Tab-separated table of C-alpha atoms in Angstrom:
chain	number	residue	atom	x	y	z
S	841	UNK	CA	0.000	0.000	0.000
S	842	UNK	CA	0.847	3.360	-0.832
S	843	UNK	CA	2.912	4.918	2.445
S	844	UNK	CA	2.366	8.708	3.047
S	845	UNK	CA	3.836	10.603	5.545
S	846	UNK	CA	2.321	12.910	7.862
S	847	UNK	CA	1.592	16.461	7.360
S	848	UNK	CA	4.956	18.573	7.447
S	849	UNK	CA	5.038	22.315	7.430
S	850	UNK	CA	5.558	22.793	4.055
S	851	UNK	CA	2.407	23.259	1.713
S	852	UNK	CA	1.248	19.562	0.266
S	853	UNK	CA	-0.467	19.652	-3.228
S	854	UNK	CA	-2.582	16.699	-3.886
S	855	UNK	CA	-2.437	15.004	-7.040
S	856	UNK	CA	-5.489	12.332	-8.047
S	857	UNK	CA	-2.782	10.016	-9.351
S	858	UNK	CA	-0.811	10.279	-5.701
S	859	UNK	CA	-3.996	9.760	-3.822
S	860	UNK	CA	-5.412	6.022	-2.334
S	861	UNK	CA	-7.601	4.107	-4.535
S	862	UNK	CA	-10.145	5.058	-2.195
S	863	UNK	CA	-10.180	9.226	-2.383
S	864	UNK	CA	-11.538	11.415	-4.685
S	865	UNK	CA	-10.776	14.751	-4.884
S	866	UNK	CA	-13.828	17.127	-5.126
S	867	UNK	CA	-13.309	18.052	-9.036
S	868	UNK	CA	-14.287	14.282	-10.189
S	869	UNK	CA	-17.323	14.109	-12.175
S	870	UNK	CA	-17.559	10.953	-13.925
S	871	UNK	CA	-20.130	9.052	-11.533
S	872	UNK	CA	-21.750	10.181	-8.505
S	873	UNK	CA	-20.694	9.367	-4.815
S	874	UNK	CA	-24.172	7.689	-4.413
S	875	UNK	CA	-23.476	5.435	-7.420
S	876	UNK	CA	-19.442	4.675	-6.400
S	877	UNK	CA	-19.710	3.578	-2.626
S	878	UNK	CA	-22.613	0.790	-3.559
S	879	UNK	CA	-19.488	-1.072	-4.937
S	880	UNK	CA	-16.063	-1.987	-3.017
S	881	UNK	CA	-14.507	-1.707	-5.938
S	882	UNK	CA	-15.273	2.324	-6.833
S	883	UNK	CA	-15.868	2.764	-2.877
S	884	UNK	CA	-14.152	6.131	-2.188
S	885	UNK	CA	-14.284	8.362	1.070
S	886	UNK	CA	-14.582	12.458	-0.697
S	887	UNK	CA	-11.403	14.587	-0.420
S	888	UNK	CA	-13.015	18.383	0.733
S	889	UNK	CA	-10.646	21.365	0.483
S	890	UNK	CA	-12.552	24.105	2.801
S	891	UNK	CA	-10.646	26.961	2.029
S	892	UNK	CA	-13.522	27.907	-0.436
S	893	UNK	CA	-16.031	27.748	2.354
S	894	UNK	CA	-14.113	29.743	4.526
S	895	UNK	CA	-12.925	32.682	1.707
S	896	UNK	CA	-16.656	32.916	0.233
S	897	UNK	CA	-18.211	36.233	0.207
S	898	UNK	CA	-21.602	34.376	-0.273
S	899	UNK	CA	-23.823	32.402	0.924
S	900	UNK	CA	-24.271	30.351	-2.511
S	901	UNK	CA	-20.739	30.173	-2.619
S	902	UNK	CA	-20.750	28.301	1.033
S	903	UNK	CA	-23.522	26.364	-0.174
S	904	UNK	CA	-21.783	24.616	-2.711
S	905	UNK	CA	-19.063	23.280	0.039
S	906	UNK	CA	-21.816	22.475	2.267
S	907	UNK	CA	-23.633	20.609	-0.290
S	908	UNK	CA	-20.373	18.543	-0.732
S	909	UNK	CA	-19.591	17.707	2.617
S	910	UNK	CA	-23.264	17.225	3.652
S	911	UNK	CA	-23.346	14.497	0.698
S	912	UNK	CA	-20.166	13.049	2.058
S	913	UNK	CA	-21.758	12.300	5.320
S	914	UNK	CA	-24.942	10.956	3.442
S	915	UNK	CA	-23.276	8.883	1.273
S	916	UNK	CA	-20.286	7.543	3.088
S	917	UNK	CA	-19.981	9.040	6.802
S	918	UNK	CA	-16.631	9.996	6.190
S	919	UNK	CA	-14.588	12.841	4.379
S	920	UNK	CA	-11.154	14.067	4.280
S	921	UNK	CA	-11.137	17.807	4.731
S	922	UNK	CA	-8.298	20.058	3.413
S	923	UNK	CA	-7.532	23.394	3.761
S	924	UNK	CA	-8.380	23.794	7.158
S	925	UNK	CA	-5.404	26.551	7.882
S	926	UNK	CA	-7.195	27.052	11.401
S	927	UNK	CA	-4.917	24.112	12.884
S	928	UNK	CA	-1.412	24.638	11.566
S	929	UNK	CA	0.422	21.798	10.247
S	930	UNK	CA	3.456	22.843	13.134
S	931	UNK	CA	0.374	22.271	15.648
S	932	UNK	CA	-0.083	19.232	14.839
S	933	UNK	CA	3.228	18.213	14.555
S	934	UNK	CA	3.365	19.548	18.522
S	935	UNK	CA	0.952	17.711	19.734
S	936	UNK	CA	2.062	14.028	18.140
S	937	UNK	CA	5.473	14.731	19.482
S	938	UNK	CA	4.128	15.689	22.962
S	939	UNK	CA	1.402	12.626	22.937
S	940	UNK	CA	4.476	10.598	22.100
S	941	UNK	CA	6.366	11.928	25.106
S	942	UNK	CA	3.436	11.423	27.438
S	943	UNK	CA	3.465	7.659	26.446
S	944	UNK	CA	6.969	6.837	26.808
S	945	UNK	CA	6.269	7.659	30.716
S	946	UNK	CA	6.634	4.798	33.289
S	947	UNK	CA	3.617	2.949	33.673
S	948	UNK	CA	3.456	4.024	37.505
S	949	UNK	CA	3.357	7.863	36.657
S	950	UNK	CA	0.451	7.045	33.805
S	951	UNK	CA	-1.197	4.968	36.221
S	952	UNK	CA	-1.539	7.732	38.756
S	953	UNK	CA	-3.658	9.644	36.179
S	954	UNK	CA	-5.779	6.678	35.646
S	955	UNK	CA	-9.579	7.263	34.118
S	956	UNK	CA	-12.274	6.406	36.407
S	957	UNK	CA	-15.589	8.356	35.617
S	958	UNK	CA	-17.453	8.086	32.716
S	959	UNK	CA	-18.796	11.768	33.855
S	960	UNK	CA	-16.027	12.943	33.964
S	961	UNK	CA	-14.110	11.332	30.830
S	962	UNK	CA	-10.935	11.842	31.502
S	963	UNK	CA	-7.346	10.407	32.598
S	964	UNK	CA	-5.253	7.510	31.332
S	965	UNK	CA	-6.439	4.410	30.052
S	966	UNK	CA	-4.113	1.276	29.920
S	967	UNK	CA	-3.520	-1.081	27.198
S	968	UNK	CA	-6.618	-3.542	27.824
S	969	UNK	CA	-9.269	-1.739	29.731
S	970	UNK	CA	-11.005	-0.325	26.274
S	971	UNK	CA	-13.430	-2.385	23.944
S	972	UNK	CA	-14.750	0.565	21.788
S	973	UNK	CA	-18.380	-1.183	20.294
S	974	UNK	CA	-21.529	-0.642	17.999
S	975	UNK	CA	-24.158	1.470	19.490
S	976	UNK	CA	-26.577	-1.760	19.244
S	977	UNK	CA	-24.590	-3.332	21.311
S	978	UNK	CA	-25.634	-3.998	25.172
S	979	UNK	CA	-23.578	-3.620	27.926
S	980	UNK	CA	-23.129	-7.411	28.606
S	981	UNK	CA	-22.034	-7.938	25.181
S	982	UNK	CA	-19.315	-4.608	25.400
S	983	UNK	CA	-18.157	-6.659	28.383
S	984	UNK	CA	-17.985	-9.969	26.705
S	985	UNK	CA	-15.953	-8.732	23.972
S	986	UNK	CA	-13.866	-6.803	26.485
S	987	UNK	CA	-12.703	-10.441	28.017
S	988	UNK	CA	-12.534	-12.073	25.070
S	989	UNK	CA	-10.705	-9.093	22.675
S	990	UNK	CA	-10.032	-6.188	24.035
S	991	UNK	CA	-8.407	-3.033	21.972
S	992	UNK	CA	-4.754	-3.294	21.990
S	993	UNK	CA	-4.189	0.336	22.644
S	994	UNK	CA	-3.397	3.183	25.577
S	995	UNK	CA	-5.006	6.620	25.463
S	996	UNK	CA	-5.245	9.799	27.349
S	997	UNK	CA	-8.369	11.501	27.415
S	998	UNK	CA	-8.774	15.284	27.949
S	999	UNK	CA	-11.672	17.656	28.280
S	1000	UNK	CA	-12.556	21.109	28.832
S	1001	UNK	CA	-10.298	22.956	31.166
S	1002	UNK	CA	-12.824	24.732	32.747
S	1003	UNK	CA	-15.716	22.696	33.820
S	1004	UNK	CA	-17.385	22.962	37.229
S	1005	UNK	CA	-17.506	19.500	38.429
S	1006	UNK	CA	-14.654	17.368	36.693
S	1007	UNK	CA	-10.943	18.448	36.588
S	1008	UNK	CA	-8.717	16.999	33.675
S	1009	UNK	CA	-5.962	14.925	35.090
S	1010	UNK	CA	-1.909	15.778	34.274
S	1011	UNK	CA	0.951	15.064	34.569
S	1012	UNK	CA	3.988	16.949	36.419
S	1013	UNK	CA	5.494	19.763	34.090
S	1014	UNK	CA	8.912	18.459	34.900
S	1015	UNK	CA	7.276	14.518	34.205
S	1016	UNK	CA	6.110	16.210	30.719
S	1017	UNK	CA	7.127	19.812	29.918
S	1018	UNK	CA	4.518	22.040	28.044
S	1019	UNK	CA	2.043	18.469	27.726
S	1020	UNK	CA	-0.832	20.634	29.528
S	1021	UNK	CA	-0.529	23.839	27.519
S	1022	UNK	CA	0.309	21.977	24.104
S	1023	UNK	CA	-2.648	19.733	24.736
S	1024	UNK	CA	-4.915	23.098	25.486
S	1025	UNK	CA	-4.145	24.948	22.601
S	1026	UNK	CA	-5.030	22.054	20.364
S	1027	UNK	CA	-8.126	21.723	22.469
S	1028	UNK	CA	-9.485	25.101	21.835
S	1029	UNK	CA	-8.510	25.210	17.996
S	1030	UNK	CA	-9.806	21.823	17.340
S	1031	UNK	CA	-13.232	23.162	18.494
S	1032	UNK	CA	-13.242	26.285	16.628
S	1033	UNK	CA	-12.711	24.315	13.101
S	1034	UNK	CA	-15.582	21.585	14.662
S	1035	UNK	CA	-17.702	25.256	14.800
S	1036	UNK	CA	-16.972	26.064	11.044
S	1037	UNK	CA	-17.527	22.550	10.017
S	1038	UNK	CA	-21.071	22.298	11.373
S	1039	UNK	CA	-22.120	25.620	10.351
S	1040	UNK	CA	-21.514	24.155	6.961
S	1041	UNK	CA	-23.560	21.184	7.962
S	1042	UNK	CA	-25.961	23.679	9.166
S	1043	UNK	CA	-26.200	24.984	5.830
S	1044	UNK	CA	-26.109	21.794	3.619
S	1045	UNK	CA	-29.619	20.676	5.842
S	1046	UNK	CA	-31.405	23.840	5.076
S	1047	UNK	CA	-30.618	25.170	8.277
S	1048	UNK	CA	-29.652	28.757	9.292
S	1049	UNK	CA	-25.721	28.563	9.288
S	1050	UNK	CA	-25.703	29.287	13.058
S	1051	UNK	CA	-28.302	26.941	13.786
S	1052	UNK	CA	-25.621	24.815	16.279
S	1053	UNK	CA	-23.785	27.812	17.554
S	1054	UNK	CA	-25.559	27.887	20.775
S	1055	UNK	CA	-25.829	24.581	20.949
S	1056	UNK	CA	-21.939	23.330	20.755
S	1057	UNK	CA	-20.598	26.493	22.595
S	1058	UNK	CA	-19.496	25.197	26.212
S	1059	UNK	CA	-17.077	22.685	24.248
S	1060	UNK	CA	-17.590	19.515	25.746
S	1061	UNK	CA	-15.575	17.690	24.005
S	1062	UNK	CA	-13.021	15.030	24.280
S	1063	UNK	CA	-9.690	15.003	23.309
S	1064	UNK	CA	-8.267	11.907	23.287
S	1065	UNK	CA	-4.399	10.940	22.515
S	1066	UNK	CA	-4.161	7.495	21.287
S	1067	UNK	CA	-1.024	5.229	21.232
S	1068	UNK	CA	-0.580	1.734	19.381
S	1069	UNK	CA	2.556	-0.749	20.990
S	1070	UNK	CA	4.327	-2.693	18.569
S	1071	UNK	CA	2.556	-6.107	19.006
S	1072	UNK	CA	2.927	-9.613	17.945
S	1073	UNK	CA	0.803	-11.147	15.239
S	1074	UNK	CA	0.156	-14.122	16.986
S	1075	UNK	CA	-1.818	-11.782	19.589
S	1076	UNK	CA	-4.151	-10.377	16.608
S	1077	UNK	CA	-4.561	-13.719	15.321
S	1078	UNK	CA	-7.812	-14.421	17.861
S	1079	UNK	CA	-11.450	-14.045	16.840
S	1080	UNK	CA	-12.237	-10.427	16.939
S	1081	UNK	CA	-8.497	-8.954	17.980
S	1082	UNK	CA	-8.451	-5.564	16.911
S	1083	UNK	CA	-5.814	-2.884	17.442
S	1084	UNK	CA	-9.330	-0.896	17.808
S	1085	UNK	CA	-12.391	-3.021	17.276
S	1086	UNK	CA	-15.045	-2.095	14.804
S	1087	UNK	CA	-17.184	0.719	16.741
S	1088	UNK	CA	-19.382	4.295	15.856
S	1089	UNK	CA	-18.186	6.974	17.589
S	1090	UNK	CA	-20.648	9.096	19.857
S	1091	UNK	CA	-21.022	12.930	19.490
S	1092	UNK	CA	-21.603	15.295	16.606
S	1093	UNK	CA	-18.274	14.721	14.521
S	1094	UNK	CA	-14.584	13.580	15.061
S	1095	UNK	CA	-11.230	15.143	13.706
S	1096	UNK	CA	-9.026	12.478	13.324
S	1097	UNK	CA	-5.009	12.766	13.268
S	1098	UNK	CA	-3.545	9.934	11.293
S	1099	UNK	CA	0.779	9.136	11.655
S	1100	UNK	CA	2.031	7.469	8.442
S	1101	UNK	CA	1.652	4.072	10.163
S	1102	UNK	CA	-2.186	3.837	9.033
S	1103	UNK	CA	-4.277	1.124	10.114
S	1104	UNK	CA	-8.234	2.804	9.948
S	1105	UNK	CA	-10.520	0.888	8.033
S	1106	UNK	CA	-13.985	2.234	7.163
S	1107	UNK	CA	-17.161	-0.624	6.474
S	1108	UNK	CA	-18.647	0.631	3.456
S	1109	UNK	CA	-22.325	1.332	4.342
S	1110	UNK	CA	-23.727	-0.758	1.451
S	1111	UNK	CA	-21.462	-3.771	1.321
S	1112	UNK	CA	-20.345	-3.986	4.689
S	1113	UNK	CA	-16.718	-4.526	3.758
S	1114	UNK	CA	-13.883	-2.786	5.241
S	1115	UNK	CA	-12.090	-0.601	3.186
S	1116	UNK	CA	-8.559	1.150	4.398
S	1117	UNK	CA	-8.894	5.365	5.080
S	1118	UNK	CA	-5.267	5.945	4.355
S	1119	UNK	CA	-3.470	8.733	5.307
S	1120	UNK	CA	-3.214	11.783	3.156
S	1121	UNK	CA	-0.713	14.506	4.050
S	1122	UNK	CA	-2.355	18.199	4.799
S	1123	UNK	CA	-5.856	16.459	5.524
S	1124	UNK	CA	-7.555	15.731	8.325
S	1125	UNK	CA	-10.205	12.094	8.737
S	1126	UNK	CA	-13.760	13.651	9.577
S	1127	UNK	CA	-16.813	11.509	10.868
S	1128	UNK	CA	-20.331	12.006	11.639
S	1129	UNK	CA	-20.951	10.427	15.248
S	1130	UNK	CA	-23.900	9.044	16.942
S	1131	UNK	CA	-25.296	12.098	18.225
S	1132	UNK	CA	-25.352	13.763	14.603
S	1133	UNK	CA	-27.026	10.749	12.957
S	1134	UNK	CA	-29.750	10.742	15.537
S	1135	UNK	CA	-30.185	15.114	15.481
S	1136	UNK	CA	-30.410	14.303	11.127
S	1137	UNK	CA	-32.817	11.768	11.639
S	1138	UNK	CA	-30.228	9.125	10.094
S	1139	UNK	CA	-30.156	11.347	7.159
S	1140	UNK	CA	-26.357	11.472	7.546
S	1141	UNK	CA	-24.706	8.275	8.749
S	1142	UNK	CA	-22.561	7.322	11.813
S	1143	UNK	CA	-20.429	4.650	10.455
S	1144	UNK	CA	-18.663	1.971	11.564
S	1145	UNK	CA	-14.978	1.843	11.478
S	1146	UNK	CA	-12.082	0.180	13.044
S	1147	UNK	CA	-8.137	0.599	13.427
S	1148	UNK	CA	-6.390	-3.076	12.094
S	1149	UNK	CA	-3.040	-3.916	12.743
S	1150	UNK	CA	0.090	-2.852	9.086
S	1151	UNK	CA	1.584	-5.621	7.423
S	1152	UNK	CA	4.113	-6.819	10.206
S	1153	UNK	CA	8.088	-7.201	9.998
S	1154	UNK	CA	8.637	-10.778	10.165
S	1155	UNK	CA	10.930	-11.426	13.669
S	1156	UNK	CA	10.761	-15.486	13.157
S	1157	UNK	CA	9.457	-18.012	11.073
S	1158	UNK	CA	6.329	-17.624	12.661
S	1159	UNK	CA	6.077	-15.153	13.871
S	1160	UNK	CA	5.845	-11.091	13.384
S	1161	UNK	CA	5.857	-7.653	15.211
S	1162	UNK	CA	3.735	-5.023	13.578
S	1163	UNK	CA	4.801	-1.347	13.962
S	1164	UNK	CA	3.616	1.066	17.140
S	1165	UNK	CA	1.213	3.774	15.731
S	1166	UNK	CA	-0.281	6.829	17.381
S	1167	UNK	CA	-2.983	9.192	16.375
S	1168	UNK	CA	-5.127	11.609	17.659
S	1169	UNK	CA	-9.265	11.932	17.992
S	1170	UNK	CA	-11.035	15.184	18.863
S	1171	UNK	CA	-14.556	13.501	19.701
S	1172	UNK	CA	-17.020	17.241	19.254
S	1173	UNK	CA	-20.231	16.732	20.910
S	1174	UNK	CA	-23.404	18.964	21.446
S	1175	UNK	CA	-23.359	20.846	25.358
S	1176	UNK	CA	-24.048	17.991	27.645
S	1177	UNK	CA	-27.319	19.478	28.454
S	1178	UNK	CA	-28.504	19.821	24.759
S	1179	UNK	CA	-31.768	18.377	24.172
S	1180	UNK	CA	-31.159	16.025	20.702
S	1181	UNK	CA	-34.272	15.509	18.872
S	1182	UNK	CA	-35.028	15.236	15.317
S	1183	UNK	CA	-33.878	18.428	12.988
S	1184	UNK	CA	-37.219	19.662	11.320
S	1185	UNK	CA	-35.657	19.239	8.181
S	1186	UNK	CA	-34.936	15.887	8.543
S	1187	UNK	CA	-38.430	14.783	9.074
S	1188	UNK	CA	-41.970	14.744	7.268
S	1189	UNK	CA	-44.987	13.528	7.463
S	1190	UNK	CA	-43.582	10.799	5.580
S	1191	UNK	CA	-40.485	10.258	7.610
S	1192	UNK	CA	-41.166	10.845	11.039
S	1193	UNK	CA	-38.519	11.161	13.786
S	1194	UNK	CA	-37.044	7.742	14.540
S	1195	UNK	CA	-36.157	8.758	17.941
S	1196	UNK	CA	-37.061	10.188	21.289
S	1197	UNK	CA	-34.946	12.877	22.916
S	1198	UNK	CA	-32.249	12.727	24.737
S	1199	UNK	CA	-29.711	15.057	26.246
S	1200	UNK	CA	-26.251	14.844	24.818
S	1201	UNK	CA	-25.292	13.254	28.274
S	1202	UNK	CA	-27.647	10.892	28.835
S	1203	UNK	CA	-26.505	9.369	25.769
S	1204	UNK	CA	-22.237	9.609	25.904
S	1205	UNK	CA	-22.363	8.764	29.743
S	1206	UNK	CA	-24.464	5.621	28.602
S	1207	UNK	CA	-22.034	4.470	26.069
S	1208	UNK	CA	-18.999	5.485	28.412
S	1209	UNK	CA	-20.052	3.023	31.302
S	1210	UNK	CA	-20.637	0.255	28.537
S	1211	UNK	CA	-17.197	0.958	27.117
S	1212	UNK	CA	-14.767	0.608	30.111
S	1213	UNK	CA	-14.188	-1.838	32.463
């Protein structure tokens, strides 16, 4: 598979000959994205550059963008967005090299910060504790699966700064110098493009643009840094192993961070094959969550994905160790206390609302218990 490195600081043009066999930039025309994604073979996940949506000086001009990544949701559930100058490139850069320092810690400092609330949502998770799931799934089976495969991954999760009840948990400065205020920084720019992204959405569902302002404002959202240990096959090799097993995620949307290492699959909503979301320098991996499915009335999809181990370097003659990766997931979601009920232009007399309401924390609290031993 083609290898890409991750975004540098210098600008990245993309070509349609350099990208996966799964992208297409926004300029092809020769079939629809309806008509390619009910085939594996077509299946393609829409490269977005939003610098036109944020240098229009209308709101047809907007339109168009929104239209485009509106569709992408519809169609697929994924798009990779470009031009999105609001997080630099060195930012980013920061923050994997930071996340990477923060993991190389002993496992007694981590284990200090350890997670323990799914209120609160935040603090260290060791290598085993996760089984990320389908929303269908119950409780019992989450914790099934947990025994019997869990995710082969550590993370640090991180939420607003400022909240009146729950405190984010870090490390010493001298245990990790500048981790806090790198990890802040990110925090606040990540939700400012989540802002532009759903005012587009806004737009794209014949909403006012601002229609979400109010209701995405407090930022409570989750940051979470994600590491991947080198591993041995023969540990992947059980029914169900996963780096990251196939799950939705829960809020409004996710900005995902991708190394070179790669690894995410996305199930293609028609065939329900995996195909691979490979990393594209300058882009960033955006999903529609739970929470925005359920506010469209399904109209845009929440779909499933899943991290899989890279081809492995071959230590014995049976045996191999695949490669650590790391990435980075800034889960948006609605204000805890937002009320999430069908969007009236996602419903008719014809299609009625699917679901009842429910407040953005009745429904991530829910999923967090399930999720965590």
């Amino acid at each position: 598979m083609l290898q890409i490195l991750r975004p540098r600081a210098s600008p990245v043009v993309l070509h349609a000959a350099r990208l996966p066999f799964n992208v297409a930039p926004r300029y092809r025309s020769a079939s629809t994205l309806a008509e390619d994604v009910r085939s594996d073979s077509t299946f393609r996940i829409p490269l977005i550059d939003f610098t036109a949506y944020k240098q229009a000086t209308s709101l047809s001009e907007k339109r168009r963008i929104a239209d485009d990544i509106v569709n992408g949701f519809k169609e697929v559930g994924f798009v990779y967005l470009t031009g999105h100058d609001i997080i630099a490139s060195e930012t980013i850069d920061r923050v994997f090299k930071k996340s990477a320092e923060f993991f190389r810690l002993p496992d007694e400092t981590k284990g200090k910060l350890a997670w323990d609330d799914p209120r609160a949502n935040r603090g260290y998770v060791k290598v085993g504790r996760e089984r990320v799931s389908e929303s269908s799934m119950s409780p019992a089976e989450i914790a099934a699966l947990r025994t019997k495969a869990p995710d082969t991954k550590e993370s640090m999760e991180i939420g607003r700064e400022d909240h009146p009840m729950f405190r984010n948990k870090w490390p010493q400065e001298n245990e990790a110098p500048e981790f806090r205020q790198t990890m802040l920084h990110f925090f606040q720019t990540c939700h400012d493009l989540h802002t532009m992204v759903m005012r587009s959405i806004a737009l794209g569902l014949d909403l006012p643009e601002q229609f979400f302002d109010k209701k995405i404002d407090r930022q409570d959202h989750n940051l979470r840094l994600l590491s991947y240990p080198p591993i041995r096959t023969s540990l992947l090799a059980g029914d169900g192993q996963a780096r990251a097993g196939a799950h939705s995620d829960y809020g409004t949307l996710t900005l995902l961070f991708q190394d070179s290492v790669g690894g995410l699959e996305v199930q293609n909503p028609h065939t329900k094959h995996y195909q691979p979301a490979s990393p594209i320098p300058g882009t960033i991996v955006i999903n529609a969550g739970d929470l925005l499915a359920r506010w469209s009335n399904d109209v845009l999809r929440s779909t499933l994905h899943r991290v899989v181990a890279p081809p492995a370097q071959k230590i014995s003659a049976t045996e191999g160790m695949t490669p650590a990766r790391q990435s980075i997931a800034f889960f948006c979601n609605p204000n805890f206390d937002a009320a999430i009920e069908s969007l009236p232009t996602c419903t008719s007399a014809s299609n009625p609302s699917k679901y009842p309401t429910v407040t953005t924390e009745q429904y991530i609290v829910g999923r967090l218990a399930a999720t965590y031993s």
